[in-house]
Coordinates of C-alpha atoms in Angstrom, one line a residue:
X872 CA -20.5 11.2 1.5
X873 CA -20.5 7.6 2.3
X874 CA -19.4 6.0 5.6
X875 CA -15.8 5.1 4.8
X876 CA -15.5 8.9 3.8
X877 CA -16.4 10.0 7.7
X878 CA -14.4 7.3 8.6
X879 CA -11.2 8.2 7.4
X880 CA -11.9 11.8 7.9
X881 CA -12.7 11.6 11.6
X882 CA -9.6 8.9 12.1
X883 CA -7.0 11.9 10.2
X884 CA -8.6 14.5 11.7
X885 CA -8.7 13.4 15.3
X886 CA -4.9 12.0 14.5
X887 CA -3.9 15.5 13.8
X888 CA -5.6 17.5 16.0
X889 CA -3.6 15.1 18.9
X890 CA -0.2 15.2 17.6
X891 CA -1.1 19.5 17.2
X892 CA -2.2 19.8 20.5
X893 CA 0.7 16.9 22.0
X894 CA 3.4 18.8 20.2
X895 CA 2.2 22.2 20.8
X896 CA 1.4 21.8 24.9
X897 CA 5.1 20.3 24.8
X898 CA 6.3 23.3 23.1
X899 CA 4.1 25.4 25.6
X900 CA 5.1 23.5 28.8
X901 CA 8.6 23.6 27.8
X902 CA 8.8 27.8 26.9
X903 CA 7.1 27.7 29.8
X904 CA 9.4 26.1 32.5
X905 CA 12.3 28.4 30.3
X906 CA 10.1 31.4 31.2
X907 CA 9.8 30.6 34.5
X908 CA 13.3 29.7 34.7
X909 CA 14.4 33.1 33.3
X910 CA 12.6 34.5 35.5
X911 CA 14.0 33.2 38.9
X912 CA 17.4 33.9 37.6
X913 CA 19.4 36.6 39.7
X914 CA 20.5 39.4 37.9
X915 CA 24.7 38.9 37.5
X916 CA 25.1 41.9 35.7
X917 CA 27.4 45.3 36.5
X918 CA 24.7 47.1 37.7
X919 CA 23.4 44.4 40.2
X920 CA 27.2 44.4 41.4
X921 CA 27.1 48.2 42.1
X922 CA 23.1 47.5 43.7
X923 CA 24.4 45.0 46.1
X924 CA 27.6 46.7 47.5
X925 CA 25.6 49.9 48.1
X926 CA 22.5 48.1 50.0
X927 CA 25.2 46.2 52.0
X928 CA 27.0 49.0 53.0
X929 CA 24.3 51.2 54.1
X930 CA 22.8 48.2 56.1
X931 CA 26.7 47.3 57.4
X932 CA 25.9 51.2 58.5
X933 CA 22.6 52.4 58.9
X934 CA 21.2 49.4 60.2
X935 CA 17.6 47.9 58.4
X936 CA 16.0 51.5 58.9
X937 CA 18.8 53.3 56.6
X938 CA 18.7 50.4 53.8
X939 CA 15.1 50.5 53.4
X940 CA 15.2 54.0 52.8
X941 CA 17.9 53.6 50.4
X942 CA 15.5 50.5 48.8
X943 CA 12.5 52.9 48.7
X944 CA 14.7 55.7 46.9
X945 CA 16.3 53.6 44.2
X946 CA 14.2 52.6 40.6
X947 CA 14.8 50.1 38.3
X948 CA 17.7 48.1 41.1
X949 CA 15.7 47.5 43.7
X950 CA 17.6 45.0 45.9
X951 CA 16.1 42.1 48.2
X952 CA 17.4 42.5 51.7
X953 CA 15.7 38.7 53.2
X954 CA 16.0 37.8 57.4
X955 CA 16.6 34.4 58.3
X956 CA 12.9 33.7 58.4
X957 CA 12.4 34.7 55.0
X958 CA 10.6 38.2 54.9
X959 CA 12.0 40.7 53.1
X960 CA 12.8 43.8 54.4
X961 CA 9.6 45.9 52.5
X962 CA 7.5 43.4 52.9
X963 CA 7.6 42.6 49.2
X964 CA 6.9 38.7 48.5
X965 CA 10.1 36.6 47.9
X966 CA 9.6 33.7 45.7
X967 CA 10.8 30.4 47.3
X968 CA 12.6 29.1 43.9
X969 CA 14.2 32.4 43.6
X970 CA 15.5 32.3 47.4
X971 CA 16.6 29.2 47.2
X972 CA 18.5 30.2 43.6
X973 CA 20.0 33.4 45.8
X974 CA 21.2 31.0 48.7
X975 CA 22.6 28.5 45.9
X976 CA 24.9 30.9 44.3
X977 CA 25.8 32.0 48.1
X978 CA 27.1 28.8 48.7
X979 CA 29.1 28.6 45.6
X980 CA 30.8 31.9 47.0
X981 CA 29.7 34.1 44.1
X982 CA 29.3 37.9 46.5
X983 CA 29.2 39.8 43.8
X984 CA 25.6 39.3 43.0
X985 CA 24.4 37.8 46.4
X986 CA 26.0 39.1 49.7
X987 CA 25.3 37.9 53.0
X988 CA 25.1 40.6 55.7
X989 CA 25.2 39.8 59.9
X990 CA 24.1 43.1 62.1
X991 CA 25.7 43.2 65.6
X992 CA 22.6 41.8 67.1
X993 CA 23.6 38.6 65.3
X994 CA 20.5 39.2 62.9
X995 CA 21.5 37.9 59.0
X996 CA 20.3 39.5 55.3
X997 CA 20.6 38.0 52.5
X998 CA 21.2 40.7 49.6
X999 CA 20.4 40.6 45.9
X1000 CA 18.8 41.7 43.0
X1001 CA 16.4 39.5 41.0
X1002 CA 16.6 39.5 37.1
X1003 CA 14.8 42.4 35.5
X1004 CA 11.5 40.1 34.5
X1005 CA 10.9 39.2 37.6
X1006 CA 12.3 42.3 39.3
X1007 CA 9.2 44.3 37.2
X1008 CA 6.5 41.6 37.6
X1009 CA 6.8 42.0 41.6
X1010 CA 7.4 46.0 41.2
X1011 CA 5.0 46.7 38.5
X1012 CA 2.6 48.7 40.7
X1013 CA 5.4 50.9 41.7
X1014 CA 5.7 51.8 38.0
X1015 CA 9.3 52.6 36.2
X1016 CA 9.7 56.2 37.4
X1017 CA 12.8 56.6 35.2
X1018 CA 15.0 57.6 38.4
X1019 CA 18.8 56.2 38.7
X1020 CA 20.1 53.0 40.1
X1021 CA 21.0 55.2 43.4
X1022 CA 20.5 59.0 44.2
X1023 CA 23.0 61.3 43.2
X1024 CA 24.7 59.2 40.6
X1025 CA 24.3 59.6 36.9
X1026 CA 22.3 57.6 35.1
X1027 CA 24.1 57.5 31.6
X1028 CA 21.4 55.3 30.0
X1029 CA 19.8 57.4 26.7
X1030 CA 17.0 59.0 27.2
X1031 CA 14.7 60.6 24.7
X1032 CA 15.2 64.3 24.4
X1033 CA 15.8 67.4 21.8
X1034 CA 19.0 66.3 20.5
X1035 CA 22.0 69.0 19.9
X1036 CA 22.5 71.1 17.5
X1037 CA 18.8 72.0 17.1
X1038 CA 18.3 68.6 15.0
X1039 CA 14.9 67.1 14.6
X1040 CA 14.4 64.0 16.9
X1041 CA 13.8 60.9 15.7
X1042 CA 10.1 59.7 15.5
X1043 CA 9.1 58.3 18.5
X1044 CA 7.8 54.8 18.5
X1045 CA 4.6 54.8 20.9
X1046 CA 3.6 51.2 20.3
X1047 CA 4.2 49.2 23.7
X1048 CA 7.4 46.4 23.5
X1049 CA 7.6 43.1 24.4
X1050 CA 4.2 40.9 24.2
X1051 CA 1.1 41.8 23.5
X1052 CA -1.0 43.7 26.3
X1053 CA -2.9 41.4 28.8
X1054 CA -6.3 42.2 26.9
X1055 CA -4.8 39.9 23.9
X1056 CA -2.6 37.8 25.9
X1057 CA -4.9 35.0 27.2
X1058 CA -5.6 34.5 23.5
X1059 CA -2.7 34.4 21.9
X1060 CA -1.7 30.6 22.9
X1061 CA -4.7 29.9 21.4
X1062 CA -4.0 31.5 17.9
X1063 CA -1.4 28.8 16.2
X1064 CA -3.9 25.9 18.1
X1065 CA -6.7 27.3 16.1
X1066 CA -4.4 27.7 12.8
X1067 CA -3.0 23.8 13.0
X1068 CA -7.3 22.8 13.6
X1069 CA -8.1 24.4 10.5
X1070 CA -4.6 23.2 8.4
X1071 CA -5.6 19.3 9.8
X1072 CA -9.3 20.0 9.1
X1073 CA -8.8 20.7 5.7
X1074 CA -5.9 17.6 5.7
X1075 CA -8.2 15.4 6.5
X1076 CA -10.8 16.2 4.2
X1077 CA -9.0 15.9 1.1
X1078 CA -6.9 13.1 2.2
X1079 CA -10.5 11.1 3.1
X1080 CA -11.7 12.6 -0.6
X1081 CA -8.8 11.0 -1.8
X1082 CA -9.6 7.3 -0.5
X1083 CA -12.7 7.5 -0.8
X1084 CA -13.9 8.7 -4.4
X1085 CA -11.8 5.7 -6.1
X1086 CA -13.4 3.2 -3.4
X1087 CA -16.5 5.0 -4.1
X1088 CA -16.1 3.8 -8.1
X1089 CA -15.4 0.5 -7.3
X1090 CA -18.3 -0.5 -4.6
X1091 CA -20.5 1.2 -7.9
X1092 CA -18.5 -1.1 -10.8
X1093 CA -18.8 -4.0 -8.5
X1094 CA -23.0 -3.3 -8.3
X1095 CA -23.2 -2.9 -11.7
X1096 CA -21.2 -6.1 -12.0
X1097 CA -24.0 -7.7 -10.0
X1098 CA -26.7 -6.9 -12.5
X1099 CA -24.7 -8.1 -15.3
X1100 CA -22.3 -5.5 -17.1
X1101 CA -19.1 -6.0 -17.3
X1102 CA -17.6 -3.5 -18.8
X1103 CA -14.2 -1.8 -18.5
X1104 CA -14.3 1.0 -15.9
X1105 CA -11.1 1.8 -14.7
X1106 CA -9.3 1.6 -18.6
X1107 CA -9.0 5.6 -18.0
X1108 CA -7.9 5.8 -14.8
X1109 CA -5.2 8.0 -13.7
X1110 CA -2.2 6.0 -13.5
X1111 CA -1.1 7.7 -10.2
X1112 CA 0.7 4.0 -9.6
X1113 CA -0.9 3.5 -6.1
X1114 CA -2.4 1.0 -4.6
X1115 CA -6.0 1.8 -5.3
X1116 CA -5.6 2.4 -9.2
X1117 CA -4.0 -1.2 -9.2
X1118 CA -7.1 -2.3 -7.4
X1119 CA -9.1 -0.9 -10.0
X1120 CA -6.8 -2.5 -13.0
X1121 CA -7.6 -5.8 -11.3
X1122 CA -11.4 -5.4 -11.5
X1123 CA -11.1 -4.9 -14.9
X1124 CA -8.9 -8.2 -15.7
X1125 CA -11.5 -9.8 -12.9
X1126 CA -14.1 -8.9 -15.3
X1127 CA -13.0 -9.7 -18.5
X1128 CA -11.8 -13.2 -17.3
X1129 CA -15.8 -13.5 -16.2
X1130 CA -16.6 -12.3 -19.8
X1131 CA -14.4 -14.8 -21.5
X1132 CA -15.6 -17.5 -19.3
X1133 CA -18.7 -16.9 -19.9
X1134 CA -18.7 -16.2 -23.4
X1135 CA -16.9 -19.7 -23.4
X1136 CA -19.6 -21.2 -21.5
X1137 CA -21.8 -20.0 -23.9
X1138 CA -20.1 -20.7 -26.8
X1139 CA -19.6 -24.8 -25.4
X1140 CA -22.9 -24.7 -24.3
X1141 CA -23.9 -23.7 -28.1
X1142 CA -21.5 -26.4 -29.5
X1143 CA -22.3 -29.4 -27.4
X1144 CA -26.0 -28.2 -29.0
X1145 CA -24.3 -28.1 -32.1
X1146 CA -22.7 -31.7 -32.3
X1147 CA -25.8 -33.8 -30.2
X1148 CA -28.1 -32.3 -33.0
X1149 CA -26.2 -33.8 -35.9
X1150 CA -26.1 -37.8 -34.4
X1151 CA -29.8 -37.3 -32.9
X1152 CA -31.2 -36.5 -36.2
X1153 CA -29.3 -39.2 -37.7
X1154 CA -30.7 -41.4 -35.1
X1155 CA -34.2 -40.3 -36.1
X1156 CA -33.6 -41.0 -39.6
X1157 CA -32.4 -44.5 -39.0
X1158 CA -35.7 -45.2 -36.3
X1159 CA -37.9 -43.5 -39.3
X1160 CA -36.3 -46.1 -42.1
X1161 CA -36.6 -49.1 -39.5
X1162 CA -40.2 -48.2 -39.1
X1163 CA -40.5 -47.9 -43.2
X1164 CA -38.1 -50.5 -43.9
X1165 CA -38.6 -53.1 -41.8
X1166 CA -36.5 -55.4 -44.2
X1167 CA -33.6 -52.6 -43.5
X1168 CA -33.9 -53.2 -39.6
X1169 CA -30.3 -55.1 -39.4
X1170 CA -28.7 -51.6 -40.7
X1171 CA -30.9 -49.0 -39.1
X1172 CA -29.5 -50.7 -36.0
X1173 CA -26.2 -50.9 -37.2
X1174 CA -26.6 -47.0 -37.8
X1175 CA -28.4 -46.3 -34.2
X1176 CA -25.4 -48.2 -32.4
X1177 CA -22.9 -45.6 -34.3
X1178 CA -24.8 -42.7 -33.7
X1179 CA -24.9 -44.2 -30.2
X1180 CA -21.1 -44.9 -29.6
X1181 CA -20.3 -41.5 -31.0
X1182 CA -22.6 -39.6 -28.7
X1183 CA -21.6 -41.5 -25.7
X1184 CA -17.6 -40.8 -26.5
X1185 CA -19.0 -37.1 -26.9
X1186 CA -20.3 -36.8 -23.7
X1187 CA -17.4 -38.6 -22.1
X1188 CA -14.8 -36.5 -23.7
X1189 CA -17.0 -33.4 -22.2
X1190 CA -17.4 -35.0 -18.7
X1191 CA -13.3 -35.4 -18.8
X1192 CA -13.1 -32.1 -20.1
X1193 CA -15.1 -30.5 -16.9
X1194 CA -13.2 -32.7 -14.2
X1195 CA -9.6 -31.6 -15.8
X1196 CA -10.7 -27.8 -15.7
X1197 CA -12.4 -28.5 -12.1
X1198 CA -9.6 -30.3 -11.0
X1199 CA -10.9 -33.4 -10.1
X1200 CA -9.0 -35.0 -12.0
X1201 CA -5.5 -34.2 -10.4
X1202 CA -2.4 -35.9 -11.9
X1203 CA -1.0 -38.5 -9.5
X1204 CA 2.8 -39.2 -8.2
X1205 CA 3.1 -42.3 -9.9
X1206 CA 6.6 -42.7 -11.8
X1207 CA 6.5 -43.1 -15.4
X1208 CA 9.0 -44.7 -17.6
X1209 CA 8.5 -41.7 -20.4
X1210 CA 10.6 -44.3 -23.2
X1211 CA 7.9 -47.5 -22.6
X1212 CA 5.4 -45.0 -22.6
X1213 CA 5.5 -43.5 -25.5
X1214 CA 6.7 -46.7 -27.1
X1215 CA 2.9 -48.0 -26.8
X1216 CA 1.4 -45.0 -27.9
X1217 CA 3.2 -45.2 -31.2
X1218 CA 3.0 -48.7 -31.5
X1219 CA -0.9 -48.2 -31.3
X1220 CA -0.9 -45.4 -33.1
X1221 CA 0.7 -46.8 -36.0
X1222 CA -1.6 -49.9 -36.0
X1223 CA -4.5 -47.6 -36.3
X1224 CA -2.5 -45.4 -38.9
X1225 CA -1.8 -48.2 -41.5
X1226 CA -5.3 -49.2 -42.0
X1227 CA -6.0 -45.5 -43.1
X1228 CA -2.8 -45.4 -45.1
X1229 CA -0.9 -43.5 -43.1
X1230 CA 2.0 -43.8 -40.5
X1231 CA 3.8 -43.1 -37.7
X1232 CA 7.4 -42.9 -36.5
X1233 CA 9.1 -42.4 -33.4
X1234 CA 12.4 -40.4 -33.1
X1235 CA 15.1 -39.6 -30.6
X1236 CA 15.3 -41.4 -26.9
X1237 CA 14.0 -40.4 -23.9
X1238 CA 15.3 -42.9 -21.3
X1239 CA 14.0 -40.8 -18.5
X1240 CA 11.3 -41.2 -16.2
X1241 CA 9.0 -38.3 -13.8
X1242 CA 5.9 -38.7 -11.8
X1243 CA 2.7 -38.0 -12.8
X1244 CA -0.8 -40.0 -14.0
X1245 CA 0.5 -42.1 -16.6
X1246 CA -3.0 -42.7 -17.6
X1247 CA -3.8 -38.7 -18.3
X1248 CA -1.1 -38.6 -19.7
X1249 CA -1.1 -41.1 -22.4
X1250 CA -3.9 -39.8 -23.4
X1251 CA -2.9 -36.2 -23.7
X1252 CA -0.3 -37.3 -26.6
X1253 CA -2.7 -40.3 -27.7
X1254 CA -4.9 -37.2 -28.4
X1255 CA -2.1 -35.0 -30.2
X1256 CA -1.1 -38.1 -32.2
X1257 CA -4.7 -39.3 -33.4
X1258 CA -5.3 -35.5 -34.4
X1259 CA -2.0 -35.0 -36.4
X1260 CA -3.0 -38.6 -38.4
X1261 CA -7.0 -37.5 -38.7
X1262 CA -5.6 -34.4 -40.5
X1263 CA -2.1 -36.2 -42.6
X1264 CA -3.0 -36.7 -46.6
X1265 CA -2.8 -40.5 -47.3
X1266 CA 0.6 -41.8 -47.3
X1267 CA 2.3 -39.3 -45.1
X1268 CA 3.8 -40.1 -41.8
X1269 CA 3.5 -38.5 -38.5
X1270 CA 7.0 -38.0 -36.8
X1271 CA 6.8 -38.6 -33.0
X1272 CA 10.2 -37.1 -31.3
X1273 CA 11.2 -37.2 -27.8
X1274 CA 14.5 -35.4 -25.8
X1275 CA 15.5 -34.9 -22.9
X1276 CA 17.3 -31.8 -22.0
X1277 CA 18.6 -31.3 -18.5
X1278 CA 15.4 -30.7 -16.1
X1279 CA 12.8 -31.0 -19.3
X1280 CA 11.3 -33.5 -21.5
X1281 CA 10.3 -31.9 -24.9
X1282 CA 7.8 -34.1 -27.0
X1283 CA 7.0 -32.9 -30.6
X1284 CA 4.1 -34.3 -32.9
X1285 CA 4.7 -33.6 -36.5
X1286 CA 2.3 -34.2 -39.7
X1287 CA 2.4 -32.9 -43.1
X1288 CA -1.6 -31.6 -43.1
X1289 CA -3.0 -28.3 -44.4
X1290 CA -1.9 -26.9 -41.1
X1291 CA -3.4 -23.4 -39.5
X1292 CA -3.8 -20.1 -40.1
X1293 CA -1.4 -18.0 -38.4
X1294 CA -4.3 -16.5 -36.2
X1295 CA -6.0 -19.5 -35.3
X1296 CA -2.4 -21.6 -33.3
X1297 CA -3.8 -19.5 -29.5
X1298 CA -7.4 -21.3 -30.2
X1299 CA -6.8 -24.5 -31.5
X1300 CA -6.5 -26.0 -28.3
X1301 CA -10.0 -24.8 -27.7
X1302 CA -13.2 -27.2 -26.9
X1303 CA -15.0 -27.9 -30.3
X1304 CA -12.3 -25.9 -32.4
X1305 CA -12.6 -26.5 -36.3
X1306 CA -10.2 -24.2 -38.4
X1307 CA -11.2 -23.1 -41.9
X1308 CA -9.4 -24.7 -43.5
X1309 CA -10.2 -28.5 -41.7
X1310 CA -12.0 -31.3 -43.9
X1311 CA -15.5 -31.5 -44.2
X1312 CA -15.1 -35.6 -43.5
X1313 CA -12.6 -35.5 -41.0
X1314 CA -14.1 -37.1 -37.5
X1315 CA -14.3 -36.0 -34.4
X1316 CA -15.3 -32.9 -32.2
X1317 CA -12.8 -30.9 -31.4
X1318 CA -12.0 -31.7 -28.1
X1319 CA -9.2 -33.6 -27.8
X1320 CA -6.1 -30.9 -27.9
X1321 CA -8.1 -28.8 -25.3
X1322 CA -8.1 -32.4 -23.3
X1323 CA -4.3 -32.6 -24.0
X1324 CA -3.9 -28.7 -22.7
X1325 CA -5.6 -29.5 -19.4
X1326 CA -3.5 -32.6 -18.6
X1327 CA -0.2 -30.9 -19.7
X1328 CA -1.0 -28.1 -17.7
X1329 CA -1.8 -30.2 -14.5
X1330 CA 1.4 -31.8 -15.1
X1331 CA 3.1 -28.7 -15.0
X1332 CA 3.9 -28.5 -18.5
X1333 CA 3.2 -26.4 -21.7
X1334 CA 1.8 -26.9 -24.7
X1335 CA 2.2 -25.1 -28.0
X1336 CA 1.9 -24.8 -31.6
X1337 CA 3.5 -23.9 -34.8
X1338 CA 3.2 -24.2 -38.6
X1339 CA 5.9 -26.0 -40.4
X1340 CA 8.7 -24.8 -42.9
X1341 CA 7.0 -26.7 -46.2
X1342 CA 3.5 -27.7 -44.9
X1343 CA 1.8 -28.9 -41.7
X1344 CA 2.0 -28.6 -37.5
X1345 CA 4.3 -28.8 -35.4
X1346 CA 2.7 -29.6 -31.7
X1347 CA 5.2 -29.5 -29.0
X1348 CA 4.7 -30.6 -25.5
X1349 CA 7.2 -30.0 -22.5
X1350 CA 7.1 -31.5 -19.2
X1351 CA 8.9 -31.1 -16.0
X1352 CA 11.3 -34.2 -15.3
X1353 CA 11.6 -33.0 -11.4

């Protein structure tokens, strides 16, 4: 078990065990101060009535010396008989709650239960009968001898016995009532304590378990990340939809966006190999003839400055390519009139166009303007353009339509060449994408859509592509206007 695990299982536990032991003492104090309460109270009932008239009219009689004989006689009622001073007439202690409860209900003018008694000598008792809790807590070593509430009377309460009619008695139930005996009772508070320990004990551990193991997996996917393997771990994951399975989901995408960028770094790293090697060798070749040939000097050199121009616009499409995907090329707020823009890129377009045999048309108005880096993006569509006339049969012409609708500007590119294959239209705009079915002679490397998806996306914009009904692509770009 790691550290987290103790961690969380300390933090539960300990949170548990306080709010057991805050709402248990609560509970405790509070049955407590009821007990007590309960105790103190003065008995009310009929027989405390009957108690109280007796022991004040033996002491309205007798005197002190004729109630405490009547006090010592009687059982299970034993009245209080309290001076002014507070002693009690047997000496028995005479709690100062319950005294003051007595004098209370005096003052409220309840005599039935509490009856104040002056002797000739001016000397005052104060009569009555505590509630039967309390009344056997301060008689219990006097014992219940069963005897009545007063001598001679009846005592009508049932008492166990052969009952009549020579009937069998009912068994008799020896087990003690009430709580349990005081060999038990100084444990028994601590009983549900224990039981709500072991319930948050066991809480704890499997809630901790619970945080833990998935954490656990992810600390381990994340080394094994660190040497390398980025695999799927969490594909088979419970979906238990919480927090920590989505944290594991995430790793995964995490991961496999590292694989495909590295795969991609690879695979440009293996391309940019891949095009330097073809104009290098040529430029070999043509040093090799001009060494040879030194008659053929003039076009060796011709052929060196080719190979040279070519590599040079390679390695500057790449270097544009990095700063667009690092950012550091951010479009600017500059405000571009979208019509005279794409007015020139047609217009050059074209001019480059007819000396192939091909050309180029503009359709539809876009009278609009938005901000941006009019430079990017010129040569976003510039790209598009060039790529739909490298690819056009001789004769055709590219269609070059712009509209505005509402917040949007929608651009579309459209040629009459072979087109793509269904499968390929995600990757095209890919660095150094060729599709199977592109011409072995066609120029170029392959970078200039995945130029053209960098700016439209910095501009806020997408960029997409679809076959055309009859032949050829359809590359449309939309742009924010806002």
């Amino acid at each position: 078990m790691g550290r987290l695990f103790w961690k969380f299982f300390l933090s539960i536990l300990l949170a548990q065990v306080a709010a057991t032991v805050g709402i248990g003492g609560a509970l405790w104090l509070k049955n407590r101060a009821s007990t007590q309460e309960r105790r103190l109270d003065i008995d009310t009932g009929p027989p405390a009535e009957l108690a109280i008239e007796a022991a004040a009219a033996t002491l309205d009689a007798g005197g002190p010396a004729a109630l405490a004989r009547l006090l010592e006689n009687m059982g299970r009622h034993r009245v209080f008989a309290v001076d002014s001073s507070g002693k009690e007439l047997l000496g028995r202690i005479v709690d100062a709650t319950m005294l003051a409860e007595a004098r209370a209900l005096l003052a409220k003018g309840d005599t039935r239960v509490v009856r104040k008694v002056t002797l000739p000598n001016g000397r005052p008792y104060l009569l009555f009968l505590p509630a039967r809790e309390r009344q056997r807590g301060l008689d219990a070593r006097n014992g219940d001898d069963g005897r009545p509430l007063l001598p001679g009377l009846v005592d009508v309460s049932p008492r166990p016995g052969r009952p009549p009619d020579g009937a069998r008695p009912p068994p008799r139930d020896d087990r003690p009532p009430g709580p349990p005996g005081p060999r038990f009772r100084p444990l028994t508070p601590f009983v549900p304590l224990a039981a709500a320990v072991l319930a948050s004990l066991l809480f704890a551990a499997l809630l901790a378990w619970y945080f833990a193991r998935p954490i656990r997996a992810l600390r381990q996917a994340f080394e094994a990340a660190s040497h390398g393997d980025l695999a799927p771990r969490f594909a088979r994951v419970d979906r238990t939809g919480d927090e920590l399975s989505d944290l594991g989901r995430d790793f995964d995408r995490m991961t496999a966006r590292l694989r495909q960028l590295m795969d991609g770094q690879t695979r440009l790293l293996h391309d940019v190999s891949h095009e330097l090697r073809s104009p290098l060798a040529r430029l070999q070749a043509a040093i090799g003839l001009a060494h040879q040939k030194p008659e053929r000097v003039l076009a060796s050199l011709q052929r060196i400055e080719r190979e040279s121009v070519r590599m040079d616009k390679l390695v500057g499409e790449l270097l544009t390519l990095a700063r667009l995907e690092a950012g550091a090329l951010a479009p600017g707020s500059q405000e571009i009139d979208v019509a005279e823009l794409l007015y020139q890129i047609v217009a050059d377009a074209q001019f480059e166009a007819s000396a192939q045999g091909r050309a180029v048309l503009q359709e539809g108005e876009a009278e609009v303007t938005m901000l941006g880096e009019p430079d990017l993006l010129a040569r976003a569509i510039e790209n598009v353009v060039r790529n739909a006339i490298k690819h056009s049969p001789v004769g055709a012409t590219v269609v070059v339509a712009a509209q505005a609708t509402g917040p949007r500007l929608c651009i579309q590119v459209l040629d009459r060449g072979p087109g793509v294959a269904d499968s390929d239209l995600a990757t095209i705009f890919q660095p150094f994408f060729r599709s199977s079915g592109t011409e072995k002679d066609v120029e170029g490397h392959g970078l200039g859509l995945a130029i053209a998806q960098q700016v439209v996306r910095q501009h806020g914009g997408t960029i997409v592509a679809s076959n055309r009904a009859g032949g050829g692509l359809c590359v449309e770009i939309v742009l924010p206007l806002d």
